mmCIF file of C-alpha atoms in Angstrom:
data_model
loop_
_atom_site.group_PDB
_atom_site.id
_atom_site.type_symbol
_atom_site.label_atom_id
_atom_site.label_comp_id
_atom_site.label_asym_id
_atom_site.label_seq_id
_atom_site.Cartn_x
_atom_site.Cartn_y
_atom_site.Cartn_z
ATOM 1 C CA MET A 1 -10.230 54.008 -2.887
ATOM 2 C CA LYS A 2 -7.033 53.411 -0.860
ATOM 3 C CA LYS A 3 -9.160 52.369 2.169
ATOM 4 C CA LEU A 4 -11.310 49.987 0.186
ATOM 5 C CA PHE A 5 -8.212 48.200 -1.188
ATOM 6 C CA LYS A 6 -6.777 48.000 2.274
ATOM 7 C CA ASN A 7 -10.040 46.437 3.676
ATOM 8 C CA GLN A 8 -10.094 43.902 0.756
ATOM 9 C CA TRP A 9 -6.600 42.673 0.847
ATOM 10 C CA SER A 10 -7.375 39.367 2.271
ATOM 11 C CA ASN A 11 -10.182 38.732 -0.401
ATOM 12 C CA ILE A 12 -7.749 39.645 -3.019
ATOM 13 C CA ILE A 13 -5.191 37.096 -1.817
ATOM 14 C CA PHE A 14 -7.872 34.537 -1.427
ATOM 15 C CA ILE A 15 -8.999 35.186 -5.007
ATOM 16 C CA VAL A 16 -5.329 34.871 -6.388
ATOM 17 C CA ILE A 17 -4.910 31.564 -4.561
ATOM 18 C CA ILE A 18 -8.099 30.205 -6.021
ATOM 19 C CA LEU A 19 -7.167 31.348 -9.500
ATOM 20 C CA VAL A 20 -3.643 29.733 -9.096
ATOM 21 C CA MET A 21 -5.310 26.475 -7.930
ATOM 22 C CA ILE A 22 -7.670 26.439 -11.042
ATOM 23 C CA ILE A 23 -4.843 26.960 -13.594
ATOM 24 C CA PRO A 24 -3.707 23.347 -14.328
ATOM 25 C CA GLN A 25 0.076 24.105 -14.844
ATOM 26 C CA THR A 26 0.293 25.652 -11.438
ATOM 27 C CA ARG A 27 -2.110 23.545 -9.452
ATOM 28 C CA LYS A 28 0.273 20.680 -8.386
ATOM 29 C CA PRO A 29 3.237 22.770 -7.265
ATOM 30 C CA ILE A 30 1.132 25.143 -5.276
ATOM 31 C CA GLN A 31 -1.029 22.265 -3.621
ATOM 32 C CA ILE A 32 2.322 20.749 -2.517
ATOM 33 C CA VAL A 33 3.599 23.982 -0.947
ATOM 34 C CA VAL A 34 0.242 24.514 0.755
ATOM 35 C CA ASN A 35 0.243 20.936 2.062
ATOM 36 C CA LYS A 36 3.794 21.361 3.434
ATOM 37 C CA ILE A 37 2.832 24.637 5.236
ATOM 38 C CA PHE A 38 -0.243 22.922 6.915
ATOM 39 C CA ALA A 39 1.313 19.547 7.646
ATOM 40 C CA PHE A 40 1.627 19.173 11.370
ATOM 41 C CA SER A 41 3.198 16.589 13.558
ATOM 42 C CA PRO A 42 0.924 13.448 13.789
ATOM 43 C CA SER A 43 -0.234 12.581 17.332
ATOM 44 C CA ALA A 44 -1.001 9.301 18.949
ATOM 45 C CA THR A 45 -4.555 8.066 19.020
ATOM 46 C CA ASP A 46 -5.912 8.034 22.587
ATOM 47 C CA GLU A 47 -5.355 4.681 24.190
ATOM 48 C CA GLU A 48 -9.162 3.966 24.659
ATOM 49 C CA ASP A 49 -9.704 4.473 20.926
ATOM 50 C CA ARG A 50 -6.726 2.407 19.624
ATOM 51 C CA LYS A 51 -7.471 -0.659 17.492
ATOM 52 C CA GLU A 52 -5.497 -3.993 17.056
ATOM 53 C CA LEU A 53 -4.494 -5.418 13.830
ATOM 54 C CA GLU A 54 -6.768 -8.362 13.076
ATOM 55 C CA THR A 55 -4.080 -10.268 11.351
ATOM 56 C CA TYR A 56 -0.589 -10.005 9.742
ATOM 57 C CA ASN A 57 -1.490 -12.086 6.724
ATOM 58 C CA TRP A 58 -0.705 -9.683 3.905
ATOM 59 C CA THR A 59 1.487 -10.270 0.890
ATOM 60 C CA LEU A 60 3.208 -7.432 -0.803
ATOM 61 C CA GLU A 61 5.306 -7.096 -3.978
ATOM 62 C CA THR A 62 8.586 -5.334 -4.257
ATOM 63 C CA LYS A 63 9.771 -3.440 -7.328
ATOM 64 C CA ASP A 64 11.706 -6.537 -8.520
ATOM 65 C CA GLY A 65 8.547 -8.750 -8.166
ATOM 66 C CA ASN A 66 9.651 -10.452 -5.060
ATOM 67 C CA ARG A 67 7.005 -11.287 -2.410
ATOM 68 C CA VAL A 68 7.150 -9.881 1.078
ATOM 69 C CA ASP A 69 5.265 -11.457 3.927
ATOM 70 C CA PHE A 70 4.049 -8.631 6.204
ATOM 71 C CA ALA A 71 3.933 -11.261 8.997
ATOM 72 C CA GLU A 72 7.829 -11.083 8.985
ATOM 73 C CA SER A 73 7.414 -7.693 10.725
ATOM 74 C CA LYS A 74 5.312 -8.973 13.597
ATOM 75 C CA GLY A 75 6.954 -7.947 16.937
ATOM 76 C CA LYS A 76 8.439 -4.858 15.446
ATOM 77 C CA VAL A 77 7.434 -1.240 15.276
ATOM 78 C CA ILE A 78 5.816 -0.705 11.831
ATOM 79 C CA ILE A 79 4.778 2.365 9.597
ATOM 80 C CA VAL A 80 2.483 1.696 6.863
ATOM 81 C CA ASN A 81 1.990 4.574 4.362
ATOM 82 C CA TYR A 82 -0.546 4.466 1.547
ATOM 83 C CA TRP A 83 0.566 6.930 -1.183
ATOM 84 C CA ALA A 84 0.558 7.664 -4.832
ATOM 85 C CA THR A 85 2.700 9.776 -7.249
ATOM 86 C CA TRP A 86 -0.220 11.827 -8.392
ATOM 87 C CA CYS A 87 -1.343 12.730 -4.846
ATOM 88 C CA PRO A 88 -0.105 16.269 -3.897
ATOM 89 C CA PRO A 89 -0.477 15.676 0.059
ATOM 90 C CA CYS A 90 1.598 12.389 -0.413
ATOM 91 C CA ILE A 91 4.290 14.168 -2.301
ATOM 92 C CA ALA A 92 4.347 17.090 0.335
ATOM 93 C CA GLU A 93 5.098 14.485 3.286
ATOM 94 C CA MET A 94 7.665 12.368 1.411
ATOM 95 C CA PRO A 95 10.724 14.496 2.323
ATOM 96 C CA SER A 96 9.830 14.149 6.048
ATOM 97 C CA PHE A 97 9.409 10.413 5.541
ATOM 98 C CA GLN A 98 12.759 10.107 3.874
ATOM 99 C CA GLU A 99 14.650 11.785 6.762
ATOM 100 C CA LEU A 100 12.779 9.568 9.113
ATOM 101 C CA TYR A 101 13.580 6.496 7.124
ATOM 102 C CA THR A 102 17.327 7.444 6.946
ATOM 103 C CA ASP A 103 17.456 7.444 10.795
ATOM 104 C CA TYR A 104 15.080 4.571 11.632
ATOM 105 C CA LYS A 105 15.224 2.174 8.763
ATOM 106 C CA ASP A 106 17.279 -0.448 10.886
ATOM 107 C CA ASP A 107 14.801 -0.352 13.776
ATOM 108 C CA VAL A 108 11.253 0.332 12.119
ATOM 109 C CA ALA A 109 9.615 -1.639 9.316
ATOM 110 C CA PHE A 110 8.570 0.874 6.694
ATOM 111 C CA TYR A 111 5.891 -0.114 4.035
ATOM 112 C CA PHE A 112 5.124 2.485 1.652
ATOM 113 C CA ILE A 113 2.135 0.897 -0.376
ATOM 114 C CA SER A 114 1.004 2.233 -3.783
ATOM 115 C CA GLY A 115 -1.619 0.999 -6.178
ATOM 116 C CA GLU A 116 0.560 2.248 -9.076
ATOM 117 C CA ASP A 117 2.817 0.188 -11.153
ATOM 118 C CA HIS A 118 6.455 -0.319 -10.026
ATOM 119 C CA GLU A 119 7.803 1.616 -13.051
ATOM 120 C CA THR A 120 5.829 4.780 -12.049
ATOM 121 C CA THR A 121 6.742 4.650 -8.398
ATOM 122 C CA ASN A 122 10.247 3.689 -8.826
ATOM 123 C CA ASN A 123 10.848 6.458 -11.399
ATOM 124 C CA PHE A 124 9.245 9.006 -9.033
ATOM 125 C CA LEU A 125 11.313 7.702 -5.991
ATOM 126 C CA LYS A 126 14.554 7.869 -8.036
ATOM 127 C CA ARG A 127 13.908 11.303 -9.637
ATOM 128 C CA LYS A 128 13.313 12.694 -5.988
ATOM 129 C CA GLY A 129 16.304 10.976 -4.554
ATOM 130 C CA TYR A 130 14.277 8.753 -2.100
ATOM 131 C CA ASN A 131 15.935 5.597 -1.064
ATOM 132 C CA PHE A 132 13.000 3.687 0.587
ATOM 133 C CA SER A 133 11.027 1.021 -1.374
ATOM 134 C CA SER A 134 7.393 1.192 -2.510
ATOM 135 C CA TYR A 135 5.242 -1.927 -2.500
ATOM 136 C CA ARG A 136 2.172 -3.218 -4.271
ATOM 137 C CA MET A 137 -0.484 -5.229 -2.577
ATOM 138 C CA LEU A 138 -0.899 -8.816 -3.755
ATOM 139 C CA SER A 139 -3.594 -9.628 -1.053
ATOM 140 C CA GLU A 140 -6.068 -7.664 0.824
ATOM 141 C CA ASP A 141 -4.621 -5.349 3.571
ATOM 142 C CA PRO A 142 -5.258 -6.420 7.119
ATOM 143 C CA LYS A 143 -8.033 -4.727 8.920
ATOM 144 C CA PRO A 144 -8.379 -2.185 10.223
ATOM 145 C CA LEU A 145 -5.770 -0.696 7.808
ATOM 146 C CA ASP A 146 -7.505 1.092 5.178
ATOM 147 C CA GLY A 147 -5.585 2.840 2.160
ATOM 148 C CA TYR A 148 -8.786 4.283 0.434
ATOM 149 C CA THR A 149 -7.880 7.833 1.541
ATOM 150 C CA LEU A 150 -4.489 9.135 0.367
ATOM 151 C CA PRO A 151 -2.165 9.646 2.083
ATOM 152 C CA SER A 152 -3.066 7.264 5.154
ATOM 153 C CA THR A 153 -0.426 6.344 7.551
ATOM 154 C CA TYR A 154 -0.613 3.747 10.355
ATOM 155 C CA VAL A 155 2.034 3.320 13.071
ATOM 156 C CA ILE A 156 1.793 0.098 14.673
ATOM 157 C CA ASP A 157 3.651 -0.945 18.065
ATOM 158 C CA LYS A 158 5.335 -4.282 18.764
ATOM 159 C CA SER A 159 2.088 -5.864 20.042
ATOM 160 C CA GLY A 160 0.064 -4.927 16.959
ATOM 161 C CA THR A 161 -1.701 -1.986 18.351
ATOM 162 C CA ILE A 162 -2.310 0.951 15.936
ATOM 163 C CA VAL A 163 -0.850 3.930 17.768
ATOM 164 C CA VAL A 164 -1.077 6.512 14.992
ATOM 165 C CA ASP A 165 -3.850 6.474 12.453
ATOM 166 C CA LYS A 166 -3.402 9.511 10.306
ATOM 167 C CA LYS A 167 -5.346 10.673 7.226
ATOM 168 C CA GLY A 168 -3.687 13.374 5.229
ATOM 169 C CA ALA A 169 -0.215 14.854 5.136
ATOM 170 C CA ALA A 170 1.881 15.238 8.246
ATOM 171 C CA ASP A 171 5.300 16.153 9.369
ATOM 172 C CA TRP A 172 6.684 12.728 10.192
ATOM 173 C CA ASN A 173 10.256 14.069 10.924
ATOM 174 C CA SER A 174 8.871 16.307 13.807
ATOM 175 C CA GLN A 175 10.579 16.021 17.221
ATOM 176 C CA ASN A 176 7.198 15.099 18.702
ATOM 177 C CA PHE A 177 6.958 12.194 16.435
ATOM 178 C CA ARG A 178 10.493 11.065 16.890
ATOM 179 C CA ASN A 179 9.878 11.077 20.647
ATOM 180 C CA LEU A 180 6.772 8.911 20.103
ATOM 181 C CA LEU A 181 8.812 6.502 17.794
ATOM 182 C CA SER A 182 11.606 6.240 20.241
ATOM 183 C CA GLN A 183 9.197 5.498 23.129
ATOM 184 C CA LEU A 184 7.499 2.724 20.880
ATOM 185 C CA LEU A 185 10.955 1.225 20.126
ATOM 186 C CA ALA A 186 11.989 1.185 23.895
ATOM 187 C CA GLU A 187 8.792 -0.740 24.893
#
């Protein structure tokens, strides 16, 4: 019996994890922890596979209802993140974004885009202690940006080339990503 239990240990752990994921009250916290564990540093897209922004024509709205013209960021390094308050992988990567934002907010244009109403996103950001802003789209996003998969994050260099196209959670505060960001800022 002891040998049987020893050989089945990994199966028992797997079943417990599945059961925890099925129970609604524990699902979200467990998913966030799992996403944090498996979120790795994002990497740059191979140069031959990089795409260019087709346009900078994009109108966004701040929490105060003010319009923001995305074209004002042309010539800057830009990070666009599509997210939602109900999305566990989005929530899992937010602490790393906050740390990155704290250090790079004066040099990089950050756009956190959500389809949710401002009250929902602002309450979430305030409750979590994040000091970056969330925006809503007032016009269609420029191609090839695509926020249908959450989270989706794009890092755009000063010339409008998409250097990072990441679907899913990532550790945006990793040293590798910071090195890439510093390199883009130096160009």
